[in-house]
Coordinates of C-alpha atoms and ligand atoms in Angstrom, one line a residue:
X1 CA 232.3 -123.5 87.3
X2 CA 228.1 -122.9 87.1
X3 CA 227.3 -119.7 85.2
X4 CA 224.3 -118.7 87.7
X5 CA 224.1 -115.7 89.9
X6 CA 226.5 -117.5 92.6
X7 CA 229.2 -117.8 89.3
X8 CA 228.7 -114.6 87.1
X9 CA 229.0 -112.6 90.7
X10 CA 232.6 -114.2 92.5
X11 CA 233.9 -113.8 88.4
X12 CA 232.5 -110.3 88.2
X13 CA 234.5 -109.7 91.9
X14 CA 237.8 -111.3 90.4
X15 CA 237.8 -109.8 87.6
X16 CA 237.4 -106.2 89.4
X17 CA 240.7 -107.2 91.4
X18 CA 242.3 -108.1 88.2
X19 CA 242.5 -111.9 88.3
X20 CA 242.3 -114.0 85.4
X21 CA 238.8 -115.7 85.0
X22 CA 237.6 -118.2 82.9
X23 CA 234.1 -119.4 83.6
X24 CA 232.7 -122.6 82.3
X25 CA 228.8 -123.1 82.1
X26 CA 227.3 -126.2 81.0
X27 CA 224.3 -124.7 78.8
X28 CA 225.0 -122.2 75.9
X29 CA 223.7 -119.2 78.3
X30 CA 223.9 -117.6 81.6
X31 CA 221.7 -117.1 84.1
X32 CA 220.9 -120.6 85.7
X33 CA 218.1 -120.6 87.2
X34 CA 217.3 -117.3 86.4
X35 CA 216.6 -117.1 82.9
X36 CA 214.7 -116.6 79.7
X37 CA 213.4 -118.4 76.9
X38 CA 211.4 -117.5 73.6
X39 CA 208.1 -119.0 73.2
X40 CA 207.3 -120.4 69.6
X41 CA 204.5 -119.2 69.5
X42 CA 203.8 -115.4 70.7
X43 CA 208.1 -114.9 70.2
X44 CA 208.2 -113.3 73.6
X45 CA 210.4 -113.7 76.6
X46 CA 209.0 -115.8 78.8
X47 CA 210.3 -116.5 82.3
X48 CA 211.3 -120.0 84.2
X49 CA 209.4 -118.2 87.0
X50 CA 208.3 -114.8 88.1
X51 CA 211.3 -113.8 90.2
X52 CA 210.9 -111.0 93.0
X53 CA 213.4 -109.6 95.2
X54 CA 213.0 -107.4 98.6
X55 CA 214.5 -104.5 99.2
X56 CA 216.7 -105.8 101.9
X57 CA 218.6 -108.0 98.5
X58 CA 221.5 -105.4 98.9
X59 CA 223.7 -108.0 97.0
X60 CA 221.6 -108.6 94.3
X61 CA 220.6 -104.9 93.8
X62 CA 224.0 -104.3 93.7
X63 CA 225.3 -106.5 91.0
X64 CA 221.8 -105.4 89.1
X65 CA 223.5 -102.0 89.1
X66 CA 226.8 -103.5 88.5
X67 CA 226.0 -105.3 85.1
X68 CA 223.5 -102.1 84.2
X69 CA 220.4 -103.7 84.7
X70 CA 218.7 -102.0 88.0
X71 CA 217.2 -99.5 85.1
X72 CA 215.0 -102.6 84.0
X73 CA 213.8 -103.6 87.5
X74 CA 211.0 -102.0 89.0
X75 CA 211.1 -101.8 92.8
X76 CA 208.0 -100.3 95.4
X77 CA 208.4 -97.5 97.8
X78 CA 207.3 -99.6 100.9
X79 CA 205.8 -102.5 100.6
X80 CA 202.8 -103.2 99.1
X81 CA 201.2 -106.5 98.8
X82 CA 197.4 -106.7 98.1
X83 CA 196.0 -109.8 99.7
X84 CA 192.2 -111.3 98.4
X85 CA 190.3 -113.7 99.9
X86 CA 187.2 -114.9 99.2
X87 CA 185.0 -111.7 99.9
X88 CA 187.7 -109.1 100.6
X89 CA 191.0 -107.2 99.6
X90 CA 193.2 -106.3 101.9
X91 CA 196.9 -105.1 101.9
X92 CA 200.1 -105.3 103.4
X93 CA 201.3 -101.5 103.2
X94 CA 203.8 -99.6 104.7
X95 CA 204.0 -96.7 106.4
X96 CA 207.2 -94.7 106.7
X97 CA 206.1 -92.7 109.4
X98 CA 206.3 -96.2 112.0
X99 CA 209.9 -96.4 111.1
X100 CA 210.5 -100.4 111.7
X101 CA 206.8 -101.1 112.5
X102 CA 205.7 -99.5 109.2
X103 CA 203.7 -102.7 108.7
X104 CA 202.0 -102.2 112.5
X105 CA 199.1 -100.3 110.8
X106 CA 198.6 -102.5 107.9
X107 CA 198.1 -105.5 110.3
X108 CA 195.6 -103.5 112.4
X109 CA 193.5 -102.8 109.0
X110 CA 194.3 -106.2 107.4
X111 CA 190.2 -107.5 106.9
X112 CA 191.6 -111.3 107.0
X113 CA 191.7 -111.0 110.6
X114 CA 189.5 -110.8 113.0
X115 CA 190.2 -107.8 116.0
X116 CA 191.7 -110.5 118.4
X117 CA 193.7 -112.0 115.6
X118 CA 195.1 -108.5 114.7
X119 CA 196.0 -107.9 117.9
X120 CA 197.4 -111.3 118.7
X121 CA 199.6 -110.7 115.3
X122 CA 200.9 -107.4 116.6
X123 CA 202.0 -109.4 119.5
X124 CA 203.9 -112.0 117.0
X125 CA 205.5 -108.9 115.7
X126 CA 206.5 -107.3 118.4
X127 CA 208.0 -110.9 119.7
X128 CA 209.9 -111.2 115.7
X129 CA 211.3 -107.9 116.0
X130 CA 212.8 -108.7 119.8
X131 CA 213.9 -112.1 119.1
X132 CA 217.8 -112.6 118.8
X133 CA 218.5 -115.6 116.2
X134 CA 221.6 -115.4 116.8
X135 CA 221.4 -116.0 120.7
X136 CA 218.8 -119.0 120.0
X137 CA 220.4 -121.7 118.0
X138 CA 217.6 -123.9 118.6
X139 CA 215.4 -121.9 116.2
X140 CA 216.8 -123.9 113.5
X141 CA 215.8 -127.3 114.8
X142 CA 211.9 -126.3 115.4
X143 CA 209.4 -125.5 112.8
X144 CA 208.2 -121.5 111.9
X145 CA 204.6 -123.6 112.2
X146 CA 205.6 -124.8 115.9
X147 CA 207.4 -121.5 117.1
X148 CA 204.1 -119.3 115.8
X149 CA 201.7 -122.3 117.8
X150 CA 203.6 -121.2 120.6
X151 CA 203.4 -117.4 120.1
X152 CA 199.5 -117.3 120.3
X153 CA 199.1 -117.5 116.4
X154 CA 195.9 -119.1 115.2
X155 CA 196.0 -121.8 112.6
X156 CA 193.8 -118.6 110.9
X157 CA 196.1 -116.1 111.3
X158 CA 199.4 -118.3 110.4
X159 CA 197.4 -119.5 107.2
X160 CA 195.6 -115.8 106.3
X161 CA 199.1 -113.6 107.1
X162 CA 202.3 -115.4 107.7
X163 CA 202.2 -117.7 105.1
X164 CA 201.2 -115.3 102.4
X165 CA 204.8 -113.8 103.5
X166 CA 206.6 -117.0 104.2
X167 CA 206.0 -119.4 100.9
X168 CA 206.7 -117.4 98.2
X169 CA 209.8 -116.1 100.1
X170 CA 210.9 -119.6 101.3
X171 CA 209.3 -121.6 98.7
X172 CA 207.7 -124.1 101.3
X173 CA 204.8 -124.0 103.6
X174 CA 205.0 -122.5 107.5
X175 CA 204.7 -125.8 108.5
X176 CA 207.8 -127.5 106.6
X177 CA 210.2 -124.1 106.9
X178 CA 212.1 -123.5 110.1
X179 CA 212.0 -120.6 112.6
X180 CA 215.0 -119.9 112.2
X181 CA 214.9 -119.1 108.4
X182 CA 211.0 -117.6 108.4
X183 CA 211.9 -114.9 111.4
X184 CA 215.1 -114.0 109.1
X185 CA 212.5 -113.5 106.0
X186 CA 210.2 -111.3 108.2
X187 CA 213.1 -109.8 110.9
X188 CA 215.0 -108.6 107.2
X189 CA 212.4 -108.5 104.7
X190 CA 209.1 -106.9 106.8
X191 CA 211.1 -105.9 110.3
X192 CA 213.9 -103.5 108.1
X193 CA 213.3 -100.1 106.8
X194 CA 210.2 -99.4 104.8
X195 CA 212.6 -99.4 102.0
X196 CA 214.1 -103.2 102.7
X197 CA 210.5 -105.0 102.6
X198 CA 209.7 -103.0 99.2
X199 CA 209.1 -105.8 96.4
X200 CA 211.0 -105.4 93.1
X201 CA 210.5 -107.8 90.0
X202 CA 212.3 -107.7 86.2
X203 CA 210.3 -105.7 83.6
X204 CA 212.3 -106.9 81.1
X205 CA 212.8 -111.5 80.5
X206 CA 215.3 -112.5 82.9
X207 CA 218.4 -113.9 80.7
X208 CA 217.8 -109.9 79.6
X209 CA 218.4 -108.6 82.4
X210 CA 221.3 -111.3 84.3
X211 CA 222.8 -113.4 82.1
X212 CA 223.3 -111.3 78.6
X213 CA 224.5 -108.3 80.5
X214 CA 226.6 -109.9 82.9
X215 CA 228.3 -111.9 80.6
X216 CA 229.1 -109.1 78.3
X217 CA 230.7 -107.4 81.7
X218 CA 232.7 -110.1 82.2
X219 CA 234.0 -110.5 78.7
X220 CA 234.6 -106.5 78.2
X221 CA 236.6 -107.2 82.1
X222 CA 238.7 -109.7 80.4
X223 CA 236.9 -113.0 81.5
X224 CA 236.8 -116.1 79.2
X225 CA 233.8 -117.7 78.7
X226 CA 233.2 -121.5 77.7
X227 CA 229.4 -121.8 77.5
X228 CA 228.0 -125.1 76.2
X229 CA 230.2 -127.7 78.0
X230 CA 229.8 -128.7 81.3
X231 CA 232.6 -129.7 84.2
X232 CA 232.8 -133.5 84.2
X233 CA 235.6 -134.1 86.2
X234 CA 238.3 -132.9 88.7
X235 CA 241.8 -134.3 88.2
X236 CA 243.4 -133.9 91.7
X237 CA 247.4 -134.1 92.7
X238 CA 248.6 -134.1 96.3
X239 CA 244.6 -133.3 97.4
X240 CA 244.9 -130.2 95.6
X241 CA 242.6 -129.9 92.6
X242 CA 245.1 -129.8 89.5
X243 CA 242.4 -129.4 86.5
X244 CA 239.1 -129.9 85.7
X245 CA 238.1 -131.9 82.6
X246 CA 235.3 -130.6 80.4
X247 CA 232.1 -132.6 78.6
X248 CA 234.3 -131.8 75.1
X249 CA 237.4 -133.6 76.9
X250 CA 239.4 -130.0 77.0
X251 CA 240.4 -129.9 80.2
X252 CA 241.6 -126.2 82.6
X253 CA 243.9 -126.1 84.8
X254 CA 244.3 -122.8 87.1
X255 CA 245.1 -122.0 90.5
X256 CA 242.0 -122.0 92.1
X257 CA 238.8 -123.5 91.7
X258 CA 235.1 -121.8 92.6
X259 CA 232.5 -124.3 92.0
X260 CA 228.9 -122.6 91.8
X261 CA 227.5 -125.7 90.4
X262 CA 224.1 -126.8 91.5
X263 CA 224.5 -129.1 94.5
X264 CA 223.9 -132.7 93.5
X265 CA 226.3 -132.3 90.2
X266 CA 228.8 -131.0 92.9
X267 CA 228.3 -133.8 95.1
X268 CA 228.6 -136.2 92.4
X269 CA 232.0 -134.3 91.2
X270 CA 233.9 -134.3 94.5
X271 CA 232.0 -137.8 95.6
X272 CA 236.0 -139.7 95.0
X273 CA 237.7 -136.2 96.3
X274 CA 239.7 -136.8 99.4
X275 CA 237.8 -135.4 102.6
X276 CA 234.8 -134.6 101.2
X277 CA 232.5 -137.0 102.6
X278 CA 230.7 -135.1 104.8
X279 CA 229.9 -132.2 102.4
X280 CA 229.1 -135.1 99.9
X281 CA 226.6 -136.0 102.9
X282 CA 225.6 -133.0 103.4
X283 CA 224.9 -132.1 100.2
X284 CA 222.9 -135.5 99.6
X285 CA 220.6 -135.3 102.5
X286 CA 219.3 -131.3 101.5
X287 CA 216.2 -131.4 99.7
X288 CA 214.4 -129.6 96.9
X289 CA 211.2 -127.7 96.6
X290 CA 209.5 -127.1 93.0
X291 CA 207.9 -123.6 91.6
X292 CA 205.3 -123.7 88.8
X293 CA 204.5 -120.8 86.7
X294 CA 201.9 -120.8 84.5
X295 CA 201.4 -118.3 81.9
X296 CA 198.3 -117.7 80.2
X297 CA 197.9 -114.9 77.6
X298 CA 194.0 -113.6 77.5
X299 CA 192.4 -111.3 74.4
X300 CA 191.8 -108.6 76.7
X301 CA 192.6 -107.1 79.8
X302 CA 191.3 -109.1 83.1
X303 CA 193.5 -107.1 86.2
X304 CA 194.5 -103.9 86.7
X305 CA 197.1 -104.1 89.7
X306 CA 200.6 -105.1 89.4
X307 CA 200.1 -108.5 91.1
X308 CA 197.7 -109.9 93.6
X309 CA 198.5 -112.2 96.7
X310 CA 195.3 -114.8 97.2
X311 CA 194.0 -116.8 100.4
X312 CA 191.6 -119.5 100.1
X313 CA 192.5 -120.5 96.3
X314 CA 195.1 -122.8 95.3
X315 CA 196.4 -119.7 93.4
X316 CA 199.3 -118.1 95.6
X317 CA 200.1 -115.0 93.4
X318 CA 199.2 -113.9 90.3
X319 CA 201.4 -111.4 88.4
X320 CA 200.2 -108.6 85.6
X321 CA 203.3 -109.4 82.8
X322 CA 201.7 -106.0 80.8
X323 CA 201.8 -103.7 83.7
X324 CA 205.1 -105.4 85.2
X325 CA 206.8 -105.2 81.5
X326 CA 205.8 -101.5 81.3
X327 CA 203.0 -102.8 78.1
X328 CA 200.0 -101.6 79.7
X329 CA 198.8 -100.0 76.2
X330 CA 198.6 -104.1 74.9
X331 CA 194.8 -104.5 74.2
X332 CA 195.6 -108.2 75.7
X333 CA 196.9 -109.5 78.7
X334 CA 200.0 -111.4 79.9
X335 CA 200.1 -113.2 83.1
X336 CA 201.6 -115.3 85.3
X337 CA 200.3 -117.6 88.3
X338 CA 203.0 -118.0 90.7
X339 CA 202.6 -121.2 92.3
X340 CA 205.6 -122.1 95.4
X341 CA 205.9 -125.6 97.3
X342 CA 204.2 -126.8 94.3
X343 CA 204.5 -130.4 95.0
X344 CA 201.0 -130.7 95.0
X345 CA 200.6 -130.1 91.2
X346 CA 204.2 -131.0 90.3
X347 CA 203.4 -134.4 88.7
X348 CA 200.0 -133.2 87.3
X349 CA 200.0 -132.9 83.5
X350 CA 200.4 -129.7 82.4
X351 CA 197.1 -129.6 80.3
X352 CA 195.2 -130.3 83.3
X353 CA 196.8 -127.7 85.1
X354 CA 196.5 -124.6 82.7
X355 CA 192.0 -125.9 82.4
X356 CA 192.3 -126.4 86.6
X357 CA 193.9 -122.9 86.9
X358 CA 192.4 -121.1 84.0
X359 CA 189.0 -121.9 85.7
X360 CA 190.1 -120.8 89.1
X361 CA 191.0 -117.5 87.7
X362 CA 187.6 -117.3 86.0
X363 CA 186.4 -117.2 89.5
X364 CA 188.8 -114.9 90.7
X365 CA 188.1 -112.5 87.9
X366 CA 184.9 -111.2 86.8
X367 CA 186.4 -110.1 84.1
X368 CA 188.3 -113.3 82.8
X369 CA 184.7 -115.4 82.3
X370 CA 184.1 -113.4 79.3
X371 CA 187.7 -113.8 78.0
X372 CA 189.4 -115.9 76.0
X373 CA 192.5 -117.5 76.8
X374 CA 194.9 -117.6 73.5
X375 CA 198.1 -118.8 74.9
X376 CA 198.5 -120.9 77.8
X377 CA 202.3 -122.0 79.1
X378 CA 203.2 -124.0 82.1
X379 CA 206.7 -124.3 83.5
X380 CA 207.5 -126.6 86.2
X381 CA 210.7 -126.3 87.8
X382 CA 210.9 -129.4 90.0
X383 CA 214.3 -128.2 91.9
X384 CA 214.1 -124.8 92.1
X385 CA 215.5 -124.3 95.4
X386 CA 216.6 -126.5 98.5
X387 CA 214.0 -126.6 101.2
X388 CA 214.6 -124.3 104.5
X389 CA 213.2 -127.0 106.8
X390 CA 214.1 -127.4 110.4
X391 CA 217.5 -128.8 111.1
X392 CA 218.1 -127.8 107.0
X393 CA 221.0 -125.2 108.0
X394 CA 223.7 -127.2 109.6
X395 CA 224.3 -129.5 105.7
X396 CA 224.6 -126.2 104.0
X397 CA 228.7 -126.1 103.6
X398 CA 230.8 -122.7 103.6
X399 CA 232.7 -121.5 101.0
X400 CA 236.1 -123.0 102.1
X401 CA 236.3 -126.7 102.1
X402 CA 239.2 -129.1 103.2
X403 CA 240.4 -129.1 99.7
X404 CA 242.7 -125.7 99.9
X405 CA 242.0 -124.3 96.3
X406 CA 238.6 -125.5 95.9
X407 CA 235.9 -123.0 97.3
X408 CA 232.2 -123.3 97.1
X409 CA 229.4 -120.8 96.1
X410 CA 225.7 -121.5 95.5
X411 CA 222.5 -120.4 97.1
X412 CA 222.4 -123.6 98.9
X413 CA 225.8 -122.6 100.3
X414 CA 226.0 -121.1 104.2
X415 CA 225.4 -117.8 103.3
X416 CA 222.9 -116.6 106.3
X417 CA 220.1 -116.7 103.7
X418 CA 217.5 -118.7 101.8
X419 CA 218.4 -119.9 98.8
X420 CA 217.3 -116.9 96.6
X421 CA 218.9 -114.5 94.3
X422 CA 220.4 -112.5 97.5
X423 CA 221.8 -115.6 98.6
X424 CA 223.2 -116.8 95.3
X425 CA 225.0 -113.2 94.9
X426 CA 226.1 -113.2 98.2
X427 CA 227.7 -116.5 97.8
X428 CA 229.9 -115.4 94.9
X429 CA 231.3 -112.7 96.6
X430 CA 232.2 -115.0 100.0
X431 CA 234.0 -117.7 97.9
X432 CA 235.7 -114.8 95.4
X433 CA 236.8 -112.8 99.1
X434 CA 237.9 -116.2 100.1
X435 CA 240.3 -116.4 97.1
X436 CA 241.1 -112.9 97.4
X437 CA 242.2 -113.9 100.9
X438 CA 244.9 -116.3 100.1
X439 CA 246.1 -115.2 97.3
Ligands
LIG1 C1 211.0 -120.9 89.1 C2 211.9 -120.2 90.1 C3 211.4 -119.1 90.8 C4 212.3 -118.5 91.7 N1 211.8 -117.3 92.3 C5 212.7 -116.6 93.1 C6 212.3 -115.4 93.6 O1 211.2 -114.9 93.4 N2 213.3 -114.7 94.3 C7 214.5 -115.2 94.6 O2 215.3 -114.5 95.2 N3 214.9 -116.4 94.1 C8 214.0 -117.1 93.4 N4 214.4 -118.3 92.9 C9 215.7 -118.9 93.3 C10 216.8 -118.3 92.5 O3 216.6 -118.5 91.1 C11 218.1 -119.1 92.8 O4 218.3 -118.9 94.2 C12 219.3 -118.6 92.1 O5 219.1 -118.3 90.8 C13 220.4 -119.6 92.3 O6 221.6 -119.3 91.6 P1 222.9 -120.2 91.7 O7 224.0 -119.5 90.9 O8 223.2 -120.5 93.1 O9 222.5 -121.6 91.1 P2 222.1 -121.9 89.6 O10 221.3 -120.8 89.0 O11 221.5 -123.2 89.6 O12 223.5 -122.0 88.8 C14 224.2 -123.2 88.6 C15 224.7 -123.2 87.2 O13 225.6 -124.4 87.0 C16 225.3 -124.9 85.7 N5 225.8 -126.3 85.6 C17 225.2 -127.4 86.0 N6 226.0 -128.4 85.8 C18 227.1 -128.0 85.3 C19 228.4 -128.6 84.9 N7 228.6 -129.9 85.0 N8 229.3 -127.8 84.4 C20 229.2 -126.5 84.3 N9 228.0 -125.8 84.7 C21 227.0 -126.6 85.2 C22 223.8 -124.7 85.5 O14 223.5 -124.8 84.2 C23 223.6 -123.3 86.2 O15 223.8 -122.3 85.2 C24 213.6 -119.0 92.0 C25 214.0 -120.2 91.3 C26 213.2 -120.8 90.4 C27 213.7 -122.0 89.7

């Protein structure tokens, strides 16, 4: 149930040890929250939000190759993040050579910090890399804000480095995210090989390269596929979950159940379940952070890199769609503003936001004050993950729950990750093991 990343990846594991799958998906497409739509006007692919993945996403990269699509990712050899601020560029690069401190020499050139401040971030590093999460529980209850106070990091250097890493990748602010989660990002994501912190991102719309494909790999495996009709509710017998009944009154009955529905319409499904209540609980105390991406088409080209990270400007990243989607020849330009924890601008009009943000980027930009914008597109996606804040990790449920043939997947599930693509993935392939396991 839930034809996302979580659902397309445990029905692409089942099918793979032969069960019979039938997935159910409430809109007429895969993909959830990763996905594609055609705008009216310029007929192109546009995405619900620029997604990127790490190269520490083993999961995801995996079912990428799985369903065929790695070939339409691009992914960096190290990584590579320019970061601008007012007067300067700087990036975070690695360097092979330092093995798992490939970013060491990065930091020590990084111009957003001052020579004490690189030093004192070198320190933070060194403490990231030696600090066992799994030895300090605690981590979870405190802020990443509080634990860098505490590690001699600067409100400047928290602001001008850490965040730059930690709010795209947890989609909230230093100050809202816990330790425990921010030191996974940068222990996995920046900590890893030179390969693992390497930043990959679609060059193709993303219902191109998740949904369409996998769902043709699940129904060449054998799966069935209702698309267009949601789950509405579980008919249970003996606290076993006999059927569920679908929005076009059908109804399924299997063996086993794998909800990868998003949380609140699960928590509303299994709300009269026997022995739910504290997922139900659970589930209704997690909360939601928004993205906003808004795409604006110019009639000529404004930036030459791949994407830019910014400080001091309410604009977080800023992708290059042309050079991203391999259309660099295109006499115009494509981008995309990227903007995380956007609860800030998540009630503003969109109008307002595409003149606030178009004239930001003029300033940004040289190059953008003498072009014109053609196109402008905003997409505000209000729940686009749960929020990673402190105390956050002991609500998210595992894949097993007191209902024996009911099993749980999700990126909000307890999967040892943010909710991200990864985590999504990873989730599948826990609650698919689990039914693997019993049966
Ligand atoms: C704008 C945006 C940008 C993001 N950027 C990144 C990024 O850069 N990197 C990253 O790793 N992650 C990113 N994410 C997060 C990532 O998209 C999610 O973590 C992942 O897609 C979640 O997958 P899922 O399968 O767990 O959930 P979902 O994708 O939410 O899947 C749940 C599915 O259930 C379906 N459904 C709902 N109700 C019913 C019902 N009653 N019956 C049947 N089906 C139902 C939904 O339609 C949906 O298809 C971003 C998310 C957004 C929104």
């Amino acid at each position: 149930m839930g034809g996302g990343l979580a659902g397309m990846s445990a029905a692409l594991s089942l099918l793979e040890k032969g069960f019979d799958v039938t997935l159910v998906e409430r809109r007429p497409f895969l993909g959830g929250r990763v996905f594609s739509f055609q705008d009216p006007e310029t007929g192109l692919e546009v995405d619900n939000g620029q997604h990127v993945f790490l190269g520490c996403c083993s999961y995801y990269i995996r079912y990428l190759k799985l369903i065929g699509s790695y070939v339409n990712t691009h992914i960096q050899e190290g990584m590579n993040i320019e970061v601008v601020s007012e007067s300067k560029k700087g990036a975070l690069r690695s360097r092979p050579f330092w093995g798992r401190l490939h970013l060491l020499p990065a930091f020590i050139r990084y111009p957003h910090l001052s020579f004490t401040e690189k030093l004192l971030a070198a320190y933070c590093l060194l403490k990231i890399r030696f600090t066992n999460r799994s030895k300090q529980l605690s981590l979870d209850n405190e802020s990443a804000y509080d634990w860098f106070r505490k590690n001699m990091q600067s409100e400047r250097i928290i602001k001008n480095l850490w965040n730059v890493i930690i709010l795209p990748a947890l989609n909230d602010g230093v100050r809202n995210v816990s330790a425990d989660m921010a030191l996974m990002v940068l222990q996995d994501g920046i900590l890893g090989t030179p390969a693992a912190s390497s930043v990959g991102y679609s060059k193709v719309g993303l219902t191109t390269l998740n949904g369409d494909p996998a769902g043709a790999l699940i129904e060449a495996n054998g799966g069935k596929m209702r698309l267009g009709v949601g789950v509405r509710n579980f008919n249970m017998c003996n606290d076993l979950v006999k059927s569920v009944v679908l929005s076009d009154g059908t109804t399924i009955q299997a063996d086993t159940y794998i909800s990868a529905l998003p949380h609140r319409v699960l928590s509303k499904l299994i709300s009269v379940v026997p022995n739910m209540e504290e997922i139900v609980s659970n589930l209704e105390t997690l909360e939601e952070s928004p993205i906003i991406g808004i795409h604006l088409w110019y009639d000529r080209q404004i930036m030459d890199e791949d994407f830019l990270a910014f400080i001091d400007s309410p604009i977080q990243f800023v992708f290059n769609k042309n050079s991203n989607q391999d259309t660099t020849g295109s006499s115009n330009q494509y981008i995309c503003i990227s903007l995380s924890g956007a609860w800030e601008y998540i009630d503003v009009p969109k109008d307002d936001l595409i003149e606030r943000f178009t004239r930001e980027m003029t300033r940004l930009f040289p190059r953008a004050m003498e072009a014109v914008v053609v196109r402008a597109l905003v997409v505000k996606e209000r729940s686009a993950t749960i929020r990673c804040i402190p105390g956050h990790y002991k609500l998210r449920p595992g894949q097993v729950t007191p209902v024996p043939n009911l099993f749980l997947a999700g990126d909000w599930t307890d999967t040892g990750w943010p909710a991200t693509m990864e985590g999504a993935v990873r989730s599948g392939i826990l609650a698919a093991d689990q039914v693997i396991s019993i049966t």
